Short mmCIF file of C-alpha atoms in Angstrom, two decimals:
data_model
loop_
_atom_site.label_atom_id
_atom_site.label_comp_id
_atom_site.label_asym_id
_atom_site.label_seq_id
_atom_site.Cartn_x
_atom_site.Cartn_y
_atom_site.Cartn_z
CA MET N 16 17.40 -10.87 2.14
CA ALA N 17 17.76 -14.53 2.99
CA CYS N 18 19.21 -17.29 0.86
CA SER N 19 17.17 -20.45 0.38
CA LYS N 20 19.27 -22.37 2.97
CA ASP N 21 18.34 -19.82 5.65
CA VAL N 22 14.71 -20.01 4.68
CA GLU N 23 14.75 -23.81 4.82
CA ARG N 24 16.34 -23.74 8.26
CA PHE N 25 13.80 -21.15 9.40
CA ALA N 26 10.93 -23.30 8.11
CA GLU N 27 12.30 -26.48 9.71
CA ASP N 28 12.74 -24.72 13.05
CA LEU N 29 9.25 -23.31 13.03
CA ALA N 30 7.77 -26.65 11.97
CA ALA N 31 9.68 -28.43 14.74
CA ARG N 32 8.52 -25.89 17.31
CA PHE N 33 4.90 -26.40 16.36
CA ARG N 34 5.07 -30.13 15.73
CA GLY N 35 1.64 -31.51 14.95
CA LYS N 36 0.24 -27.99 14.52
CA ILE N 37 2.10 -27.17 11.32
CA LEU N 38 0.95 -29.92 8.98
CA GLU N 39 3.36 -29.27 6.10
CA TRP N 40 5.54 -26.57 4.56
CA TYR N 41 7.03 -25.79 1.15
CA LEU N 42 9.14 -23.07 -0.47
CA LYS N 43 8.36 -20.97 -3.48
CA PRO N 44 10.75 -18.59 -5.28
CA LEU N 45 9.79 -14.93 -5.42
CA ALA N 46 12.07 -12.77 -7.55
CA GLU N 47 15.25 -13.14 -5.48
CA ALA N 48 13.63 -13.46 -2.09
CA SER N 49 11.99 -16.57 -0.75
CA CYS N 50 8.48 -17.28 0.18
CA VAL N 51 7.55 -20.12 2.51
CA TYR N 52 4.09 -21.62 2.93
CA PHE N 53 2.91 -23.43 6.06
CA ARG N 54 -0.26 -25.44 6.23
CA VAL N 55 -1.39 -24.83 9.81
CA GLU N 56 -4.01 -26.58 11.88
CA LYS N 57 -6.92 -24.16 12.32
CA GLY N 58 -6.89 -24.02 16.14
CA SER N 59 -3.16 -23.21 16.35
CA LEU N 60 -3.00 -20.37 13.86
CA LYS N 61 -3.26 -17.67 16.47
CA GLN N 62 -0.35 -19.19 18.41
CA VAL N 63 1.90 -19.32 15.33
CA ALA N 64 0.87 -15.79 14.29
CA GLU N 65 1.71 -14.49 17.76
CA VAL N 66 5.22 -15.94 17.55
CA LEU N 67 5.74 -14.36 14.09
CA PHE N 68 4.37 -10.99 15.21
CA LYS N 69 5.85 -10.63 18.69
CA GLU N 70 9.07 -12.65 18.67
CA MET N 71 10.19 -12.21 15.09
CA ASP N 72 8.93 -8.65 14.48
CA GLY N 73 6.81 -9.91 11.62
CA LYS N 74 4.24 -7.65 10.06
CA LEU N 75 0.88 -8.86 8.85
CA SER N 76 0.72 -7.87 5.19
CA THR N 77 -2.75 -9.12 4.49
CA ILE N 78 -5.02 -12.13 4.64
CA SER N 79 -6.29 -13.69 1.40
CA ALA N 80 -9.47 -15.73 1.38
CA VAL N 81 -9.73 -18.34 -1.39
CA GLU N 82 -12.80 -20.38 -2.16
CA HIS N 83 -12.17 -23.99 -3.16
CA ALA N 84 -14.76 -26.57 -4.16
CA SER N 85 -15.11 -28.13 -0.72
CA PHE N 86 -13.55 -25.61 1.68
CA PHE N 87 -12.51 -22.00 2.24
CA GLU N 88 -8.87 -21.24 2.65
CA LEU N 89 -7.38 -18.29 4.51
CA VAL N 90 -3.78 -17.36 3.73
CA TYR N 91 -2.13 -15.13 6.33
CA HIS N 92 0.78 -13.30 4.70
CA PHE N 93 3.47 -12.15 7.12
CA THR N 94 6.53 -10.18 6.02
CA LEU N 95 9.57 -10.75 8.22
CA SER N 96 11.61 -7.76 7.08
CA ARG N 97 14.56 -8.30 9.40
CA GLN N 98 15.00 -11.91 8.23
CA GLY N 99 13.91 -11.18 4.65
CA ILE N 100 11.36 -14.00 4.59
CA LEU N 101 7.78 -13.95 3.42
CA VAL N 102 5.74 -16.35 5.53
CA ASN N 103 2.31 -17.56 4.45
CA LEU N 104 0.15 -19.46 6.91
CA LYS N 105 -2.69 -21.43 5.34
CA VAL N 106 -5.73 -22.72 7.17
CA GLU N 107 -8.75 -24.56 5.83
CA LEU N 108 -12.28 -23.70 6.95
CA GLU N 109 -15.39 -25.74 6.33
CA LYS N 110 -17.86 -24.37 3.75
CA ASP N 111 -20.78 -24.41 6.17
CA ARG N 112 -20.64 -21.40 8.57
CA PRO N 113 -16.90 -20.67 8.21
CA GLU N 114 -15.33 -19.16 11.34
CA MET N 115 -11.84 -18.20 12.39
CA PRO N 116 -10.75 -16.61 15.71
CA SER N 117 -9.87 -12.95 15.15
CA LEU N 118 -6.27 -11.69 15.15
CA ALA N 119 -7.38 -8.07 15.65
CA PRO N 120 -7.03 -8.13 19.47
CA LEU N 121 -3.38 -9.14 18.92
CA MET N 122 -2.56 -6.60 16.17
CA LYS N 123 -4.61 -3.62 15.09
CA GLY N 124 -3.47 -4.13 11.51
CA ALA N 125 -5.80 -7.14 11.21
CA ASN N 126 -8.91 -5.07 11.96
CA TYR N 127 -9.75 -3.85 8.43
CA ILE N 128 -8.52 -6.99 6.71
CA GLU N 129 -10.84 -9.28 8.66
CA ARG N 130 -13.80 -6.96 8.24
CA GLU N 131 -13.26 -6.93 4.47
CA ILE N 132 -13.17 -10.74 4.32
CA ARG N 133 -16.32 -10.90 6.44
CA ASP N 134 -18.07 -8.59 3.95
CA LEU N 135 -16.90 -10.24 0.76
CA PHE N 136 -16.77 -13.93 1.79
CA GLY N 137 -19.02 -14.16 4.84
CA ILE N 138 -16.31 -15.67 7.01
CA GLU N 139 -16.92 -14.74 10.66
CA PHE N 140 -14.11 -13.71 13.00
CA PRO N 141 -15.27 -14.27 16.60
CA GLY N 142 -13.48 -12.01 19.07
CA HIS N 143 -13.17 -9.09 16.62
CA PRO N 144 -13.34 -5.77 18.53
CA GLU N 145 -15.34 -3.95 15.82
CA PRO N 146 -17.41 -6.53 13.93
CA LYS N 147 -19.10 -4.09 11.54
CA ARG N 148 -19.14 -3.63 7.79
CA LEU N 149 -16.21 -2.06 6.00
CA ILE N 150 -16.65 -2.41 2.23
CA LEU N 151 -20.34 -3.12 1.75
CA PRO N 152 -22.88 -0.34 2.30
CA ASP N 153 -25.12 -0.44 5.37
CA GLY N 154 -28.23 -1.28 3.35
CA TRP N 155 -26.69 -4.39 1.76
CA PRO N 156 -28.83 -7.53 2.30
CA GLU N 157 -27.59 -10.06 4.88
CA GLY N 158 -26.02 -13.23 3.60
CA LYS N 159 -24.96 -11.85 0.18
CA HIS N 160 -21.20 -12.04 -0.24
CA PRO N 161 -19.98 -10.76 -3.61
CA LEU N 162 -16.79 -12.80 -3.93
CA ARG N 163 -18.41 -16.15 -3.18
CA SER N 164 -18.91 -18.39 -6.18
CA ASP N 165 -22.65 -18.77 -5.47
CA TYR N 166 -23.16 -14.98 -5.57
CA LYS N 167 -25.68 -14.07 -8.26
CA GLY N 168 -26.07 -10.35 -7.62
CA VAL N 169 -28.53 -8.44 -5.48
CA GLU N 170 -32.20 -7.85 -6.35
CA MET C 11 -21.04 5.01 16.40
CA PRO C 12 -20.95 8.13 18.56
CA LYS C 13 -23.64 10.70 17.90
CA GLU C 14 -21.43 13.70 17.54
CA GLY C 15 -18.48 13.82 15.20
CA VAL C 16 -16.60 15.39 12.38
CA LEU C 17 -17.42 13.75 9.09
CA ILE C 18 -14.96 13.97 6.22
CA PRO C 19 -16.30 11.90 3.37
CA ILE C 20 -13.64 11.68 0.72
CA GLY C 21 -15.73 11.20 -2.26
CA PRO C 22 -16.10 9.82 -5.71
CA TYR C 23 -13.44 8.34 -7.88
CA HIS C 24 -10.67 10.56 -9.15
CA PRO C 25 -7.47 9.73 -11.00
CA ALA C 26 -5.52 10.81 -7.95
CA ILE C 27 -7.48 8.91 -5.32
CA LYS C 28 -6.81 5.30 -4.39
CA GLU C 29 -9.42 4.63 -1.78
CA PRO C 30 -12.32 6.92 -0.95
CA GLU C 31 -12.35 7.39 2.78
CA PHE C 32 -14.74 8.63 5.42
CA PHE C 33 -13.33 10.30 8.49
CA LYS C 34 -15.37 10.98 11.55
CA LEU C 35 -13.54 13.17 14.01
CA ILE C 36 -14.93 13.98 17.43
CA VAL C 37 -13.73 17.31 18.69
CA GLU C 38 -13.89 19.11 22.00
CA GLY C 39 -13.50 22.76 21.13
CA GLU C 40 -10.53 22.70 18.77
CA ASN C 41 -9.08 19.37 19.85
CA VAL C 42 -9.68 16.03 18.22
CA VAL C 43 -10.59 13.50 20.90
CA ASP C 44 -11.69 10.54 18.80
CA ALA C 45 -11.60 9.46 15.18
CA ASP C 46 -13.43 6.86 13.12
CA ILE C 47 -12.45 5.98 9.57
CA ARG C 48 -14.47 4.03 7.02
CA ILE C 49 -13.62 2.94 3.52
CA GLY C 50 -15.49 1.17 0.76
CA TYR C 51 -17.39 4.06 -0.80
CA ASN C 52 -16.14 3.36 -4.24
CA HIS C 53 -15.40 -0.32 -4.24
CA ARG C 54 -14.87 -1.24 -7.88
CA GLY C 55 -14.72 -5.00 -7.55
CA ILE C 56 -11.27 -5.28 -9.13
CA GLU C 57 -10.68 -8.70 -7.54
CA TYR C 58 -13.99 -9.97 -8.90
CA LEU C 59 -13.18 -8.64 -12.38
CA ALA C 60 -9.67 -10.10 -12.29
CA GLN C 61 -11.12 -13.58 -11.86
CA ARG C 62 -13.03 -13.12 -15.12
CA MET C 63 -10.14 -11.91 -17.29
CA THR C 64 -7.18 -13.68 -18.85
CA TYR C 65 -3.76 -13.36 -17.25
CA HIS C 66 -2.56 -10.81 -19.80
CA GLN C 67 -5.71 -8.71 -19.51
CA VAL C 68 -5.38 -8.47 -15.73
CA THR C 69 -2.07 -6.59 -16.14
CA PHE C 70 -4.01 -3.72 -17.70
CA LEU C 71 -6.89 -4.01 -15.25
CA VAL C 72 -4.65 -3.59 -12.19
CA GLU C 73 -2.89 -0.68 -13.84
CA ARG C 74 -6.17 1.16 -13.38
CA ILE C 75 -6.35 0.64 -9.61
CA CYS C 76 -4.41 3.83 -8.97
CA GLY C 77 -3.73 6.81 -11.18
CA ILE C 78 -0.61 7.91 -9.31
CA CYS C 79 1.34 4.73 -8.74
CA SER C 80 -0.14 3.07 -11.81
CA ASN C 81 3.00 1.02 -12.43
CA ILE C 82 3.26 -0.64 -9.05
CA HIS C 83 0.14 -2.82 -9.24
CA PRO C 84 1.03 -4.37 -12.63
CA LEU C 85 4.57 -4.88 -11.35
CA CYS C 86 3.35 -6.76 -8.26
CA TYR C 87 0.90 -8.75 -10.33
CA VAL C 88 3.40 -9.86 -12.97
CA GLN C 89 5.86 -10.83 -10.22
CA ALA C 90 3.17 -12.97 -8.60
CA VAL C 91 2.42 -14.70 -11.93
CA GLU C 92 6.13 -15.13 -12.65
CA SER C 93 6.45 -16.77 -9.25
CA ILE C 94 3.75 -19.29 -10.25
CA LEU C 95 5.43 -19.96 -13.59
CA ASN C 96 8.94 -19.91 -12.15
CA LEU C 97 9.79 -17.45 -14.90
CA LYS C 98 12.91 -15.27 -14.77
CA PRO C 99 12.71 -12.07 -16.83
CA PRO C 100 15.91 -10.98 -18.62
CA GLU C 101 18.21 -8.68 -16.66
CA ARG C 102 17.58 -5.70 -18.91
CA ALA C 103 13.86 -5.94 -18.15
CA LEU C 104 14.62 -5.97 -14.41
CA TYR C 105 16.60 -2.74 -14.74
CA ILE C 106 13.83 -1.11 -16.75
CA ARG C 107 11.35 -2.13 -14.04
CA SER C 108 13.51 -0.47 -11.39
CA ILE C 109 13.89 2.71 -13.45
CA ILE C 110 10.13 3.02 -13.95
CA GLU C 111 9.48 2.27 -10.26
CA GLU C 112 11.90 4.99 -9.13
CA LEU C 113 10.69 7.60 -11.63
CA GLU C 114 7.21 6.91 -10.34
CA ARG C 115 8.33 7.35 -6.75
CA ILE C 116 9.86 10.74 -7.60
CA HIS C 117 6.74 12.08 -9.30
CA SER C 118 4.44 10.70 -6.61
CA HIS C 119 6.47 12.24 -3.77
CA LEU C 120 6.67 15.57 -5.63
CA LEU C 121 2.91 15.50 -6.01
CA TRP C 122 2.54 14.73 -2.30
CA LEU C 123 4.90 17.54 -1.28
CA GLY C 124 2.84 19.98 -3.33
CA VAL C 125 -0.44 18.82 -1.80
CA GLY C 126 1.08 19.06 1.68
CA GLY C 127 2.21 22.60 0.96
CA HIS C 128 -1.20 23.52 -0.40
CA VAL C 129 -2.91 22.22 2.75
CA ILE C 130 -0.83 24.37 5.08
CA GLY C 131 -1.23 27.40 2.80
CA PHE C 132 2.18 27.25 1.14
CA ASP C 133 0.89 27.28 -2.42
CA THR C 134 4.22 28.40 -3.83
CA LEU C 135 5.53 24.97 -2.85
CA LEU C 136 2.75 23.39 -4.88
CA MET C 137 3.74 25.41 -7.94
CA TRP C 138 7.42 24.53 -7.59
CA THR C 139 7.00 20.82 -6.97
CA TRP C 140 4.38 20.31 -9.66
CA LYS C 141 6.54 22.14 -12.16
CA LEU C 142 9.41 19.81 -11.31
CA ARG C 143 7.05 16.86 -11.59
CA GLU C 144 6.25 17.84 -15.18
CA TYR C 145 9.84 17.08 -16.22
CA VAL C 146 9.49 13.56 -14.80
CA LEU C 147 6.19 13.07 -16.61
CA ASP C 148 7.89 14.23 -19.82
CA VAL C 149 10.42 11.43 -19.38
CA PHE C 150 7.57 8.96 -18.97
CA GLU C 151 5.94 10.27 -22.10
CA GLU C 152 9.13 9.86 -24.03
CA ILE C 153 9.91 6.34 -22.80
CA THR C 154 6.43 4.83 -22.63
CA GLY C 155 4.22 7.09 -24.73
CA ASN C 156 2.07 7.93 -21.71
CA ARG C 157 2.36 10.39 -18.85
CA GLN C 158 0.31 8.09 -16.61
CA SER C 159 -0.69 4.42 -16.88
CA TYR C 160 2.43 3.56 -18.80
CA ALA C 161 1.51 -0.04 -19.68
CA MET C 162 5.15 -1.07 -19.34
CA MET C 163 4.79 -4.30 -17.38
CA LYS C 164 4.27 -7.68 -18.96
CA ILE C 165 4.41 -11.21 -17.61
CA GLY C 166 8.00 -12.21 -18.31
CA GLY C 167 9.45 -8.74 -18.82
CA VAL C 168 8.51 -5.29 -20.02
CA ARG C 169 6.68 -4.09 -23.12
CA ARG C 170 8.96 -1.29 -24.26
CA ASP C 171 12.68 -0.79 -24.23
CA ILE C 172 14.51 2.26 -22.91
CA ARG C 173 16.53 3.21 -25.97
CA ALA C 174 19.98 4.77 -26.11
CA GLU C 175 18.59 8.18 -27.10
CA HIS C 176 16.54 8.32 -23.89
CA ARG C 177 19.62 8.09 -21.70
CA GLN C 178 20.69 11.73 -22.03
CA LYS C 179 17.19 13.00 -21.37
CA ILE C 180 16.77 10.81 -18.27
CA LEU C 181 20.13 11.87 -16.82
CA LYS C 182 19.39 15.54 -17.49
CA VAL C 183 16.01 15.33 -15.75
CA MET C 184 17.54 13.47 -12.79
CA ASP C 185 20.05 16.31 -12.33
CA GLU C 186 17.18 18.76 -12.56
CA VAL C 187 15.18 16.78 -9.98
CA GLU C 188 18.09 16.58 -7.58
CA ARG C 189 18.80 20.30 -7.82
CA GLY C 190 15.12 21.20 -7.56
CA VAL C 191 14.36 18.90 -4.63
CA LYS C 192 17.35 20.19 -2.65
CA GLN C 193 16.29 23.79 -3.28
CA ILE C 194 12.65 23.15 -2.38
CA ALA C 195 13.61 21.12 0.71
CA ALA C 196 15.78 23.97 1.96
CA MET C 197 13.01 26.49 1.45
CA LEU C 198 10.46 24.31 3.24
CA LEU C 199 12.57 23.01 6.10
CA GLU C 200 14.35 26.26 6.91
CA ASP C 201 11.16 28.26 7.00
CA PRO C 202 10.19 28.55 10.69
CA VAL C 203 6.47 28.90 9.92
CA SER C 204 6.23 25.73 7.82
CA ARG C 205 8.42 23.90 10.29
CA ALA C 206 6.14 24.90 13.15
CA ARG C 207 3.17 23.40 11.32
CA LEU C 208 4.94 20.09 10.71
CA GLU C 209 7.10 19.50 13.78
CA GLY C 210 5.63 17.49 16.64
CA VAL C 211 2.28 17.16 14.85
CA GLY C 212 0.53 13.86 14.16
CA VAL C 213 3.03 11.67 15.96
CA LEU C 214 2.85 7.93 15.29
CA THR C 215 4.95 6.06 17.85
CA LYS C 216 7.05 3.05 16.86
CA GLU C 217 4.84 0.76 18.98
CA GLU C 218 1.64 1.97 17.30
CA ALA C 219 3.28 1.77 13.88
CA GLY C 220 4.16 -1.88 14.54
CA ASN C 221 0.74 -2.65 15.92
CA TYR C 222 -1.06 -1.17 12.92
CA CYS C 223 1.45 -2.94 10.59
CA VAL C 224 2.01 0.31 8.66
CA VAL C 225 4.25 0.37 5.59
CA GLY C 226 6.39 2.70 3.52
CA PRO C 227 7.41 6.24 4.49
CA THR C 228 4.81 6.22 7.27
CA ALA C 229 6.64 3.29 8.94
CA ARG C 230 10.11 4.62 8.15
CA ALA C 231 9.31 7.99 9.73
CA SER C 232 8.37 6.14 12.94
CA GLY C 233 11.65 4.28 13.21
CA LEU C 234 10.74 1.02 11.46
CA PRO C 235 13.50 0.32 8.91
CA ILE C 236 11.38 -1.64 6.45
CA ASP C 237 11.66 -1.33 2.69
CA VAL C 238 10.65 -4.04 0.23
CA ARG C 239 13.46 -3.00 -2.10
CA LYS C 240 16.05 -4.04 0.53
CA ASP C 241 14.19 -6.78 2.43
CA PHE C 242 12.72 -8.65 -0.54
CA PRO C 243 14.80 -7.50 -3.52
CA HIS C 244 12.85 -7.54 -6.77
CA ALA C 245 13.55 -5.99 -10.19
CA ALA C 246 17.22 -4.91 -10.19
CA TYR C 247 17.47 -3.63 -6.62
CA SER C 248 19.98 -6.21 -5.43
CA MET C 249 22.36 -4.90 -8.11
CA LEU C 250 21.93 -1.23 -7.21
CA SER C 251 23.29 0.58 -4.19
CA PHE C 252 21.09 2.98 -2.26
CA GLU C 253 20.13 3.91 1.26
CA VAL C 254 16.81 3.73 3.05
CA PRO C 255 16.15 6.95 4.97
CA VAL C 256 14.70 6.29 8.44
CA ARG C 257 13.62 8.84 11.08
CA THR C 258 12.47 8.15 14.60
CA GLU C 259 10.29 11.16 15.44
CA GLY C 260 7.11 9.86 13.78
CA ASP C 261 5.67 13.35 13.20
CA VAL C 262 4.64 15.01 9.94
CA LEU C 263 8.05 16.64 9.63
CA ALA C 264 9.75 13.23 9.81
CA LYS C 265 7.44 11.88 7.10
CA THR C 266 8.28 14.90 4.94
CA ILE C 267 12.03 14.51 5.41
CA VAL C 268 11.88 10.76 4.70
CA ARG C 269 10.10 11.43 1.40
CA ILE C 270 12.47 14.23 0.41
CA GLU C 271 15.50 12.02 1.06
CA GLU C 272 13.86 9.17 -0.82
CA MET C 273 13.49 11.34 -3.91
CA LEU C 274 17.22 12.08 -3.87
CA GLN C 275 17.96 8.36 -3.46
CA SER C 276 15.58 7.54 -6.31
CA ALA C 277 17.34 9.98 -8.63
CA GLU C 278 20.61 8.27 -7.73
CA ILE C 279 19.13 4.80 -8.38
CA VAL C 280 17.83 5.86 -11.79
CA ARG C 281 21.27 7.23 -12.73
CA GLN C 282 22.98 4.01 -11.65
CA ALA C 283 20.43 1.82 -13.41
CA VAL C 284 20.62 3.74 -16.69
CA ASP C 285 24.38 3.28 -16.73
CA ALA C 286 24.53 -0.31 -15.50
CA MET C 287 21.70 -1.61 -17.71
CA PRO C 288 22.96 -4.58 -19.76
CA GLY C 289 21.85 -5.16 -23.35
CA GLY C 290 19.67 -8.03 -24.51
CA ASP C 291 16.06 -9.05 -24.62
CA ILE C 292 13.36 -7.34 -22.62
CA GLU C 293 10.98 -10.25 -22.24
CA VAL C 294 10.73 -14.04 -22.15
CA GLU C 295 7.83 -15.96 -23.57
CA PHE C 296 5.82 -18.54 -21.71
CA LYS C 297 3.67 -21.20 -23.24
CA GLU C 298 0.85 -21.94 -20.84
CA MET C 299 -0.28 -21.35 -17.30
CA VAL C 300 0.43 -23.96 -14.63
CA PRO C 301 -1.51 -24.47 -11.40
CA GLY C 302 0.00 -22.92 -8.32
CA GLU C 303 0.12 -19.81 -6.22
CA GLY C 304 2.37 -16.78 -6.12
CA VAL C 305 3.03 -13.62 -4.16
CA GLY C 306 4.20 -10.32 -5.62
CA VAL C 307 5.55 -7.50 -3.47
CA ALA C 308 7.04 -4.15 -4.43
CA GLU C 309 7.75 -0.86 -2.72
CA ALA C 310 5.13 1.61 -3.95
CA PRO C 311 5.68 5.32 -3.18
CA ARG C 312 3.31 4.84 -0.23
CA GLY C 313 4.74 1.54 0.98
CA GLU C 314 4.59 -2.19 0.42
CA ASP C 315 2.12 -3.26 -2.25
CA PHE C 316 1.00 -6.88 -2.09
CA HIS C 317 -0.59 -9.19 -4.66
CA TYR C 318 -1.47 -12.88 -4.26
CA VAL C 319 -2.53 -14.93 -7.27
CA VAL C 320 -3.89 -18.48 -7.24
CA SER C 321 -3.93 -20.37 -10.52
CA ASP C 322 -5.79 -23.58 -11.33
CA GLY C 323 -4.05 -23.98 -14.66
CA THR C 324 -6.77 -22.32 -16.73
CA ASN C 325 -6.47 -19.05 -18.59
CA TYR C 326 -8.16 -17.11 -15.79
CA PRO C 327 -6.84 -16.48 -12.27
CA LYS C 328 -8.75 -18.50 -9.69
CA ARG C 329 -8.16 -15.80 -7.10
CA HIS C 330 -6.36 -12.49 -7.22
CA LYS C 331 -5.94 -10.59 -3.98
CA VAL C 332 -4.72 -6.99 -4.01
CA ARG C 333 -3.64 -5.03 -0.97
CA ALA C 334 -2.60 -1.43 -1.60
CA PRO C 335 -0.30 0.32 0.90
CA THR C 336 -2.79 2.96 2.05
CA TYR C 337 -5.01 0.12 3.26
CA MET C 338 -2.53 -0.53 6.08
CA ASN C 339 -1.63 3.12 6.70
CA LEU C 340 -5.13 4.55 6.85
CA PRO C 341 -6.27 2.98 10.18
CA SER C 342 -3.11 4.38 11.80
CA LEU C 343 -4.50 7.89 11.31
CA LYS C 344 -6.62 7.37 14.41
CA PRO C 345 -3.75 7.63 16.94
CA GLN C 346 -2.14 10.31 14.76
CA LEU C 347 -5.19 12.59 14.85
CA ILE C 348 -6.17 12.26 18.50
CA GLY C 349 -4.81 15.04 20.67
CA TYR C 350 -4.15 17.55 17.91
CA SER C 351 -6.27 20.49 16.81
CA LEU C 352 -8.83 20.36 14.03
CA ALA C 353 -6.69 22.76 12.01
CA ASP C 354 -3.91 20.16 12.05
CA ALA C 355 -6.21 17.42 10.73
CA PRO C 356 -5.69 18.17 7.00
CA ILE C 357 -1.90 17.98 7.15
CA ILE C 358 -1.99 14.89 9.40
CA ILE C 359 -4.36 13.12 7.01
CA ALA C 360 -2.22 14.24 4.09
CA SER C 361 0.95 13.06 5.84
CA ILE C 362 0.31 9.36 5.16
CA ASP C 363 -0.24 10.36 1.52
CA PRO C 364 -3.71 9.02 0.90
CA CYS C 365 -5.06 10.51 -2.29
CA LEU C 366 -7.06 13.42 -1.03
CA CYS C 367 -8.13 15.43 -4.06
CA CYS C 368 -11.77 14.48 -3.74
CA THR C 369 -12.33 15.34 -0.12
CA ASP C 370 -15.50 17.27 -0.33
CA ARG C 371 -17.39 17.72 2.91
CA LEU C 372 -17.11 17.31 6.63
CA SER C 373 -19.33 18.08 9.58
CA VAL C 374 -18.17 19.04 13.03
CA VAL C 375 -19.98 18.68 16.29
CA ASP C 376 -18.67 20.69 19.18
CA ARG C 377 -19.28 18.48 22.17
CA ARG C 378 -19.43 21.39 24.62
CA GLU C 379 -21.99 23.40 22.69
CA GLY C 380 -23.74 20.52 20.98
CA ARG C 381 -23.76 22.37 17.67
CA ARG C 382 -23.44 20.61 14.38
CA LYS C 383 -21.75 22.33 11.50
CA ALA C 384 -20.88 21.03 8.09
CA TYR C 385 -17.45 22.07 6.82
CA SER C 386 -16.40 21.75 3.25
CA TRP C 387 -12.85 20.59 2.56
CA ASP C 388 -12.08 24.16 1.47
CA GLU C 389 -13.24 25.49 4.82
CA LEU C 390 -11.14 22.93 6.63
CA VAL C 391 -8.11 23.87 4.57
CA TYR C 392 -8.94 27.51 5.41
CA LEU C 393 -8.81 26.62 9.13
CA SER C 394 -5.44 25.01 8.59
CA ARG C 395 -4.14 28.00 6.65
CA ARG C 396 -5.42 30.44 9.27
CA LYS C 397 -3.34 28.54 11.79
CA THR C 398 -0.28 29.02 9.60
CA ARG C 399 -0.96 32.75 9.39
CA ARG C 400 -1.22 33.06 13.15
CA ARG C 401 2.30 31.68 13.52
#
């Protein structure tokens, strides 16, 4: 459990370490713990995630995909249990052919999560060791992604 | 996908199943040499539905994700929404949330212990633990009106109070649980035959546990001291004192011991919370939704449960992401299964506590003979029990 001062110092340190790659950060209360959000430049996400996972014993909780009007957003949620900080890394992906380098070669925990996002949002993860379907059945038509706003059902 | 394999499709929806799973084990003779796991057979589109319901309706929707830990999803969800609103529930509500969460952990672990016993052919254990579990469900019925799906959580607090007359009943049942769990644990852990089936089987190393990002008792049995209740205190946990049992062996026995010790801790937490609970309101009102985003985490019986809600200020969530604990634990079955015999597969699969009641069929291909045989779950359990008898 970390107090908000600790979390602020943690966020400042990480932002200073990845100057220019972390675009902004802000805190958000969560019950009594603290939750910090970083807006990360797309190409550097893997680097930041590696530091959280390997150096700080962080654990990838999940990745949330959010569809906005003009872009897709991926939110990587890391729990740093030892430090008691919830870290969320946000990246923006363009609407047209969204792609994000896979984290699965780095941590096996990302395998299912990325496959689910690929099924439901159609975001590709180049470098994924097992790029096959997870949620959708094998006979599902290509290019239909149920959680996208333009999804109108399957014939 | 390899041609030969053992298929264990864990089938249709059942109140006790969270995620239907499909296991494909490749065996050489008796030994499992590879495993493939698939999920998604009963995807209900909860996230899609949540985006089409109002904030208050979603609380009841997510309660229906799981029939066993039905409280944990609403709890995570309301915490995420409270984080958006910057809303602090009254202290009494926080204590009630902790009490419900711990009672749920006790009944879920008792259920698991019974299923584990059943799988290795120790049906007496099933009878004992499920009898004990009834007392806990009676408490739920008395407090909430329901034995399952209690509908206790609400954005800004809880929906029902724990009244003074419930106190005696809760304390009595907690004593009963503590006595019963200790007795059952002794009978299970001191029995050389049961011990032989659990010890050294299905080992998940600390490195693999970290790599697969596993959560809950599965992680704690492999030496990872993570527990949302301590690391990210929610509800009333920062005001309660308890210990987090951790083992380093990583085998099925370690997972069993961790869960048994957790039940005793939970009984202690409930006792403390019932006594320390302050008076006052059980909810705070909020006027309207504001735009923003929020995370909710809580320690489900199976590990960290995670919800992420994005609001655009309307009455409906813009995005609601749910990640149940078994989602992280399930892929880690692969290293746990490889290298052990087929007869150990049921107890290894059961050891991460996925909901298994609907496992219906599996087919085995013996690589040496090239035969293909379909096993039903009953036959597989029979294999496991035969192994117990040979001990």
